[in-house]
Amino acid sequence: MLVLSDEKDVSIFMHPLRQRMLEKMMILAEPVTSKRLADELGIAPSSARHHMLKLESIGVVEKDHQELIHGILATYYRMTDKCISLNVCNTGLWDPTRLLLEENARQVREGALKMMKDWQESPSQDWDDAWGLLETNGVIHLTRQEALELRNLMGDYLHKHSQPRPGTAPIRFDVISYRAGEVKEDDGKH
């Protein structure tokens, strides 16, 4: 796990363009050059390189390999295998943490709405064409141990499916949960 605990590192990570670059890297799921990211995102190659070096400086991305392309040495980057977390114990990071959660939720919500709209406008409207679309919201009741088990199961499942395979498509998601109330004590009436 990579825990970002100071404001400078969090500021580097939270930059909106860098977040877009990281999202694109997750979708592409292969080592990429700054030039390719620039082309994918419609930005200047020098800007993409600058932002990639910033992400590398905090350990979010790393060099994968270099290749000679048309006489130019191109550096390929990949995301590290580390889970990235903001240090929630640092109260000075409350605003960046809140912004990151809001931005992730916004991106997923907008993507899901676009997918629904595209599906509704498609001639077939075959529900199987909307695979990957999942909207869920609710409350489950778990013990502390069950909550940890769910977190580990989801983490393992998401990690297992983080790389493309034949027949797969990238699915953007945002999974968040929290303890919404007090712990219920056993009153012996069960």
mmCIF file of C-alpha atoms in Angstrom:
data_model
loop_
_atom_site.group_PDB
_atom_site.id
_atom_site.type_symbol
_atom_site.label_atom_id
_atom_site.label_comp_id
_atom_site.label_asym_id
_atom_site.label_seq_id
_atom_site.Cartn_x
_atom_site.Cartn_y
_atom_site.Cartn_z
ATOM 1 C CA MET A 1 0.000 0.000 0.000
ATOM 2 C CA LEU A 2 1.202 3.488 -0.840
ATOM 3 C CA VAL A 3 -0.058 5.930 1.778
ATOM 4 C CA LEU A 4 0.124 9.564 0.753
ATOM 5 C CA SER A 5 0.413 11.446 4.002
ATOM 6 C CA ASP A 6 1.701 14.929 3.315
ATOM 7 C CA GLU A 7 -0.096 17.748 1.577
ATOM 8 C CA LYS A 8 2.523 18.091 -1.187
ATOM 9 C CA ASP A 9 2.208 14.429 -2.277
ATOM 10 C CA VAL A 10 -1.580 14.551 -2.045
ATOM 11 C CA SER A 11 -1.621 17.750 -4.114
ATOM 12 C CA ILE A 12 0.499 16.047 -6.792
ATOM 13 C CA PHE A 13 -1.818 13.019 -6.817
ATOM 14 C CA MET A 14 -5.068 15.012 -6.758
ATOM 15 C CA HIS A 15 -4.330 17.237 -9.749
ATOM 16 C CA PRO A 16 -7.328 16.799 -12.118
ATOM 17 C CA LEU A 17 -5.221 16.164 -15.231
ATOM 18 C CA ARG A 18 -3.102 13.609 -13.382
ATOM 19 C CA GLN A 19 -6.269 11.856 -12.244
ATOM 20 C CA ARG A 20 -7.417 11.710 -15.892
ATOM 21 C CA MET A 21 -4.017 10.319 -16.895
ATOM 22 C CA LEU A 22 -4.205 7.627 -14.206
ATOM 23 C CA GLU A 23 -7.748 6.694 -15.259
ATOM 24 C CA LYS A 24 -6.607 6.374 -18.887
ATOM 25 C CA MET A 25 -3.657 4.223 -17.790
ATOM 26 C CA MET A 26 -6.034 1.937 -15.874
ATOM 27 C CA ILE A 27 -8.297 1.606 -18.906
ATOM 28 C CA LEU A 28 -5.416 0.948 -21.320
ATOM 29 C CA ALA A 29 -3.883 -1.507 -18.806
ATOM 30 C CA GLU A 30 -0.492 -1.580 -20.515
ATOM 31 C CA PRO A 31 2.712 0.431 -20.255
ATOM 32 C CA VAL A 32 2.317 3.764 -22.061
ATOM 33 C CA THR A 33 4.460 6.700 -23.095
ATOM 34 C CA SER A 34 3.696 10.278 -22.133
ATOM 35 C CA LYS A 35 3.167 10.910 -25.850
ATOM 36 C CA ARG A 36 0.449 8.272 -26.071
ATOM 37 C CA LEU A 37 -1.318 9.721 -23.032
ATOM 38 C CA ALA A 38 -1.025 13.182 -24.583
ATOM 39 C CA ASP A 39 -2.634 11.896 -27.789
ATOM 40 C CA GLU A 40 -5.392 10.039 -25.879
ATOM 41 C CA LEU A 41 -6.235 13.064 -23.724
ATOM 42 C CA GLY A 42 -5.696 15.818 -26.294
ATOM 43 C CA ILE A 43 -2.926 17.597 -24.378
ATOM 44 C CA ALA A 44 0.626 18.660 -25.243
ATOM 45 C CA PRO A 45 3.260 15.908 -24.970
ATOM 46 C CA SER A 46 5.428 18.185 -22.804
ATOM 47 C CA SER A 47 2.526 18.627 -20.385
ATOM 48 C CA ALA A 48 1.925 14.882 -20.209
ATOM 49 C CA ARG A 49 5.634 14.270 -19.560
ATOM 50 C CA HIS A 50 5.698 16.909 -16.800
ATOM 51 C CA HIS A 51 2.701 15.358 -15.063
ATOM 52 C CA MET A 52 4.032 11.816 -15.492
ATOM 53 C CA LEU A 53 7.289 12.821 -13.767
ATOM 54 C CA LYS A 54 5.277 14.304 -10.895
ATOM 55 C CA LEU A 55 3.352 11.040 -10.501
ATOM 56 C CA GLU A 56 6.609 9.099 -10.642
ATOM 57 C CA SER A 57 8.097 11.322 -7.911
ATOM 58 C CA ILE A 58 5.462 10.139 -5.413
ATOM 59 C CA GLY A 59 5.604 6.472 -6.440
ATOM 60 C CA VAL A 60 2.226 6.198 -8.190
ATOM 61 C CA VAL A 61 3.759 5.327 -11.581
ATOM 62 C CA GLU A 62 7.123 3.844 -12.479
ATOM 63 C CA LYS A 63 9.238 3.301 -15.562
ATOM 64 C CA ASP A 64 8.476 -0.007 -17.237
ATOM 65 C CA HIS A 65 10.940 0.015 -20.138
ATOM 66 C CA GLN A 66 12.403 2.162 -22.888
ATOM 67 C CA GLU A 67 12.287 1.696 -26.668
ATOM 68 C CA LEU A 68 13.936 3.473 -29.564
ATOM 69 C CA ILE A 69 11.117 4.822 -31.776
ATOM 70 C CA HIS A 70 12.073 6.750 -34.939
ATOM 71 C CA GLY A 71 15.449 7.544 -33.362
ATOM 72 C CA ILE A 72 13.908 8.830 -30.114
ATOM 73 C CA LEU A 73 14.231 6.968 -26.830
ATOM 74 C CA ALA A 74 10.666 6.560 -25.557
ATOM 75 C CA THR A 75 10.022 5.787 -21.901
ATOM 76 C CA TYR A 76 7.062 3.571 -21.085
ATOM 77 C CA TYR A 77 5.382 3.986 -17.701
ATOM 78 C CA ARG A 78 3.037 1.764 -15.766
ATOM 79 C CA MET A 79 1.082 2.218 -12.585
ATOM 80 C CA THR A 80 2.653 0.592 -9.568
ATOM 81 C CA ASP A 81 0.922 -2.459 -8.113
ATOM 82 C CA LYS A 82 0.401 -0.604 -4.851
ATOM 83 C CA CYS A 83 -3.012 0.354 -3.560
ATOM 84 C CA ILE A 84 -2.991 4.133 -3.104
ATOM 85 C CA SER A 85 -4.508 5.559 0.049
ATOM 86 C CA LEU A 86 -4.675 9.016 1.560
ATOM 87 C CA ASN A 87 -3.704 9.159 5.232
ATOM 88 C CA VAL A 88 -7.131 9.700 6.781
ATOM 89 C CA CYS A 89 -5.527 10.186 10.215
ATOM 90 C CA ASN A 90 -4.038 13.472 8.981
ATOM 91 C CA THR A 91 -6.869 15.954 9.510
ATOM 92 C CA GLY A 92 -5.076 18.379 7.169
ATOM 93 C CA LEU A 93 -5.956 16.015 4.331
ATOM 94 C CA TRP A 94 -9.714 16.105 4.920
ATOM 95 C CA ASP A 95 -10.488 18.430 1.984
ATOM 96 C CA PRO A 96 -8.347 16.529 -0.563
ATOM 97 C CA THR A 97 -9.820 13.216 0.626
ATOM 98 C CA ARG A 98 -13.355 14.582 0.274
ATOM 99 C CA LEU A 99 -12.553 15.968 -3.181
ATOM 100 C CA LEU A 100 -11.070 12.646 -4.322
ATOM 101 C CA LEU A 101 -14.148 10.704 -3.180
ATOM 102 C CA GLU A 102 -16.454 13.225 -4.841
ATOM 103 C CA GLU A 103 -14.476 13.221 -8.102
ATOM 104 C CA ASN A 104 -14.349 9.414 -8.302
ATOM 105 C CA ALA A 105 -18.091 9.205 -7.670
ATOM 106 C CA ARG A 106 -18.751 11.942 -10.257
ATOM 107 C CA GLN A 107 -16.702 10.171 -12.941
ATOM 108 C CA VAL A 108 -18.446 6.858 -12.350
ATOM 109 C CA ARG A 109 -21.899 8.500 -12.229
ATOM 110 C CA GLU A 110 -21.289 10.428 -15.477
ATOM 111 C CA GLY A 111 -19.938 7.335 -17.216
ATOM 112 C CA ALA A 112 -22.916 5.250 -16.089
ATOM 113 C CA LEU A 113 -25.386 7.925 -17.219
ATOM 114 C CA LYS A 114 -23.676 8.132 -20.625
ATOM 115 C CA MET A 115 -23.779 4.350 -20.971
ATOM 116 C CA MET A 116 -27.500 4.297 -20.047
ATOM 117 C CA LYS A 117 -28.246 7.072 -22.547
ATOM 118 C CA ASP A 118 -26.291 5.309 -25.305
ATOM 119 C CA TRP A 119 -28.112 2.060 -24.513
ATOM 120 C CA GLN A 120 -31.526 3.785 -24.559
ATOM 121 C CA GLU A 121 -30.730 5.324 -27.941
ATOM 122 C CA SER A 122 -29.481 2.058 -29.430
ATOM 123 C CA PRO A 123 -31.843 0.311 -31.859
ATOM 124 C CA SER A 124 -31.824 -3.044 -30.063
ATOM 125 C CA GLN A 125 -31.979 -2.005 -26.407
ATOM 126 C CA ASP A 126 -30.855 -5.507 -25.560
ATOM 127 C CA TRP A 127 -30.167 -5.543 -21.819
ATOM 128 C CA ASP A 128 -27.162 -7.796 -22.456
ATOM 129 C CA ASP A 129 -25.567 -4.874 -24.334
ATOM 130 C CA ALA A 130 -25.536 -2.910 -21.079
ATOM 131 C CA TRP A 131 -23.247 -5.397 -19.316
ATOM 132 C CA GLY A 132 -21.040 -3.813 -16.765
ATOM 133 C CA LEU A 133 -23.800 -1.464 -15.717
ATOM 134 C CA LEU A 134 -24.548 -1.886 -12.047
ATOM 135 C CA GLU A 135 -26.386 0.506 -9.838
ATOM 136 C CA THR A 136 -26.804 -0.514 -6.273
ATOM 137 C CA ASN A 137 -27.401 1.220 -3.013
ATOM 138 C CA GLY A 138 -28.556 -0.071 0.314
ATOM 139 C CA VAL A 139 -27.655 -1.208 3.767
ATOM 140 C CA ILE A 140 -26.266 -4.541 4.904
ATOM 141 C CA HIS A 141 -25.709 -5.590 8.506
ATOM 142 C CA LEU A 142 -22.275 -7.041 9.228
ATOM 143 C CA THR A 143 -20.097 -7.786 12.198
ATOM 144 C CA ARG A 144 -16.654 -6.193 12.268
ATOM 145 C CA GLN A 145 -15.195 -9.504 11.098
ATOM 146 C CA GLU A 146 -17.720 -9.781 8.234
ATOM 147 C CA ALA A 147 -16.967 -6.190 7.154
ATOM 148 C CA LEU A 148 -13.240 -7.010 7.038
ATOM 149 C CA GLU A 149 -14.006 -10.210 5.123
ATOM 150 C CA LEU A 150 -16.087 -8.259 2.573
ATOM 151 C CA ARG A 151 -13.313 -5.671 2.170
ATOM 152 C CA ASN A 152 -10.736 -8.421 1.595
ATOM 153 C CA LEU A 153 -13.002 -10.365 -0.809
ATOM 154 C CA MET A 154 -13.677 -7.245 -2.864
ATOM 155 C CA GLY A 155 -10.021 -6.233 -2.841
ATOM 156 C CA ASP A 156 -8.925 -9.687 -3.973
ATOM 157 C CA TYR A 157 -11.623 -9.835 -6.676
ATOM 158 C CA LEU A 158 -10.814 -6.367 -8.009
ATOM 159 C CA HIS A 159 -7.077 -7.080 -8.042
ATOM 160 C CA LYS A 160 -7.629 -10.420 -9.801
ATOM 161 C CA HIS A 161 -9.564 -8.677 -12.591
ATOM 162 C CA SER A 162 -7.421 -5.549 -12.945
ATOM 163 C CA GLN A 163 -5.744 -6.689 -16.175
ATOM 164 C CA PRO A 164 -7.433 -7.154 -19.565
ATOM 165 C CA ARG A 165 -8.129 -10.642 -20.868
ATOM 166 C CA PRO A 166 -9.811 -11.842 -24.063
ATOM 167 C CA GLY A 167 -13.521 -11.030 -24.013
ATOM 168 C CA THR A 168 -13.231 -8.352 -21.315
ATOM 169 C CA ALA A 169 -13.856 -4.608 -21.337
ATOM 170 C CA PRO A 170 -12.743 -2.019 -18.775
ATOM 171 C CA ILE A 171 -15.447 -1.416 -16.167
ATOM 172 C CA ARG A 172 -15.108 1.844 -14.221
ATOM 173 C CA PHE A 173 -16.303 1.507 -10.634
ATOM 174 C CA ASP A 174 -16.420 3.270 -7.300
ATOM 175 C CA VAL A 175 -17.063 1.089 -4.277
ATOM 176 C CA ILE A 176 -17.373 2.824 -0.939
ATOM 177 C CA SER A 177 -18.949 1.826 2.315
ATOM 178 C CA TYR A 178 -18.983 3.026 5.903
ATOM 179 C CA ARG A 179 -20.464 2.032 9.242
ATOM 180 C CA ALA A 180 -23.743 3.956 9.219
ATOM 181 C CA GLY A 181 -24.855 3.427 12.798
ATOM 182 C CA GLU A 182 -24.008 2.139 16.208
ATOM 183 C CA VAL A 183 -23.057 -1.469 16.861
ATOM 184 C CA LYS A 184 -26.146 -3.452 17.873
ATOM 185 C CA GLU A 185 -25.626 -5.368 21.092
ATOM 186 C CA ASP A 186 -26.971 -8.911 21.388
ATOM 187 C CA ASP A 187 -30.066 -8.728 23.579
ATOM 188 C CA GLY A 188 -30.431 -12.516 23.741
ATOM 189 C CA LYS A 189 -33.836 -12.534 21.992
ATOM 190 C CA HIS A 190 -32.639 -14.150 18.748
#
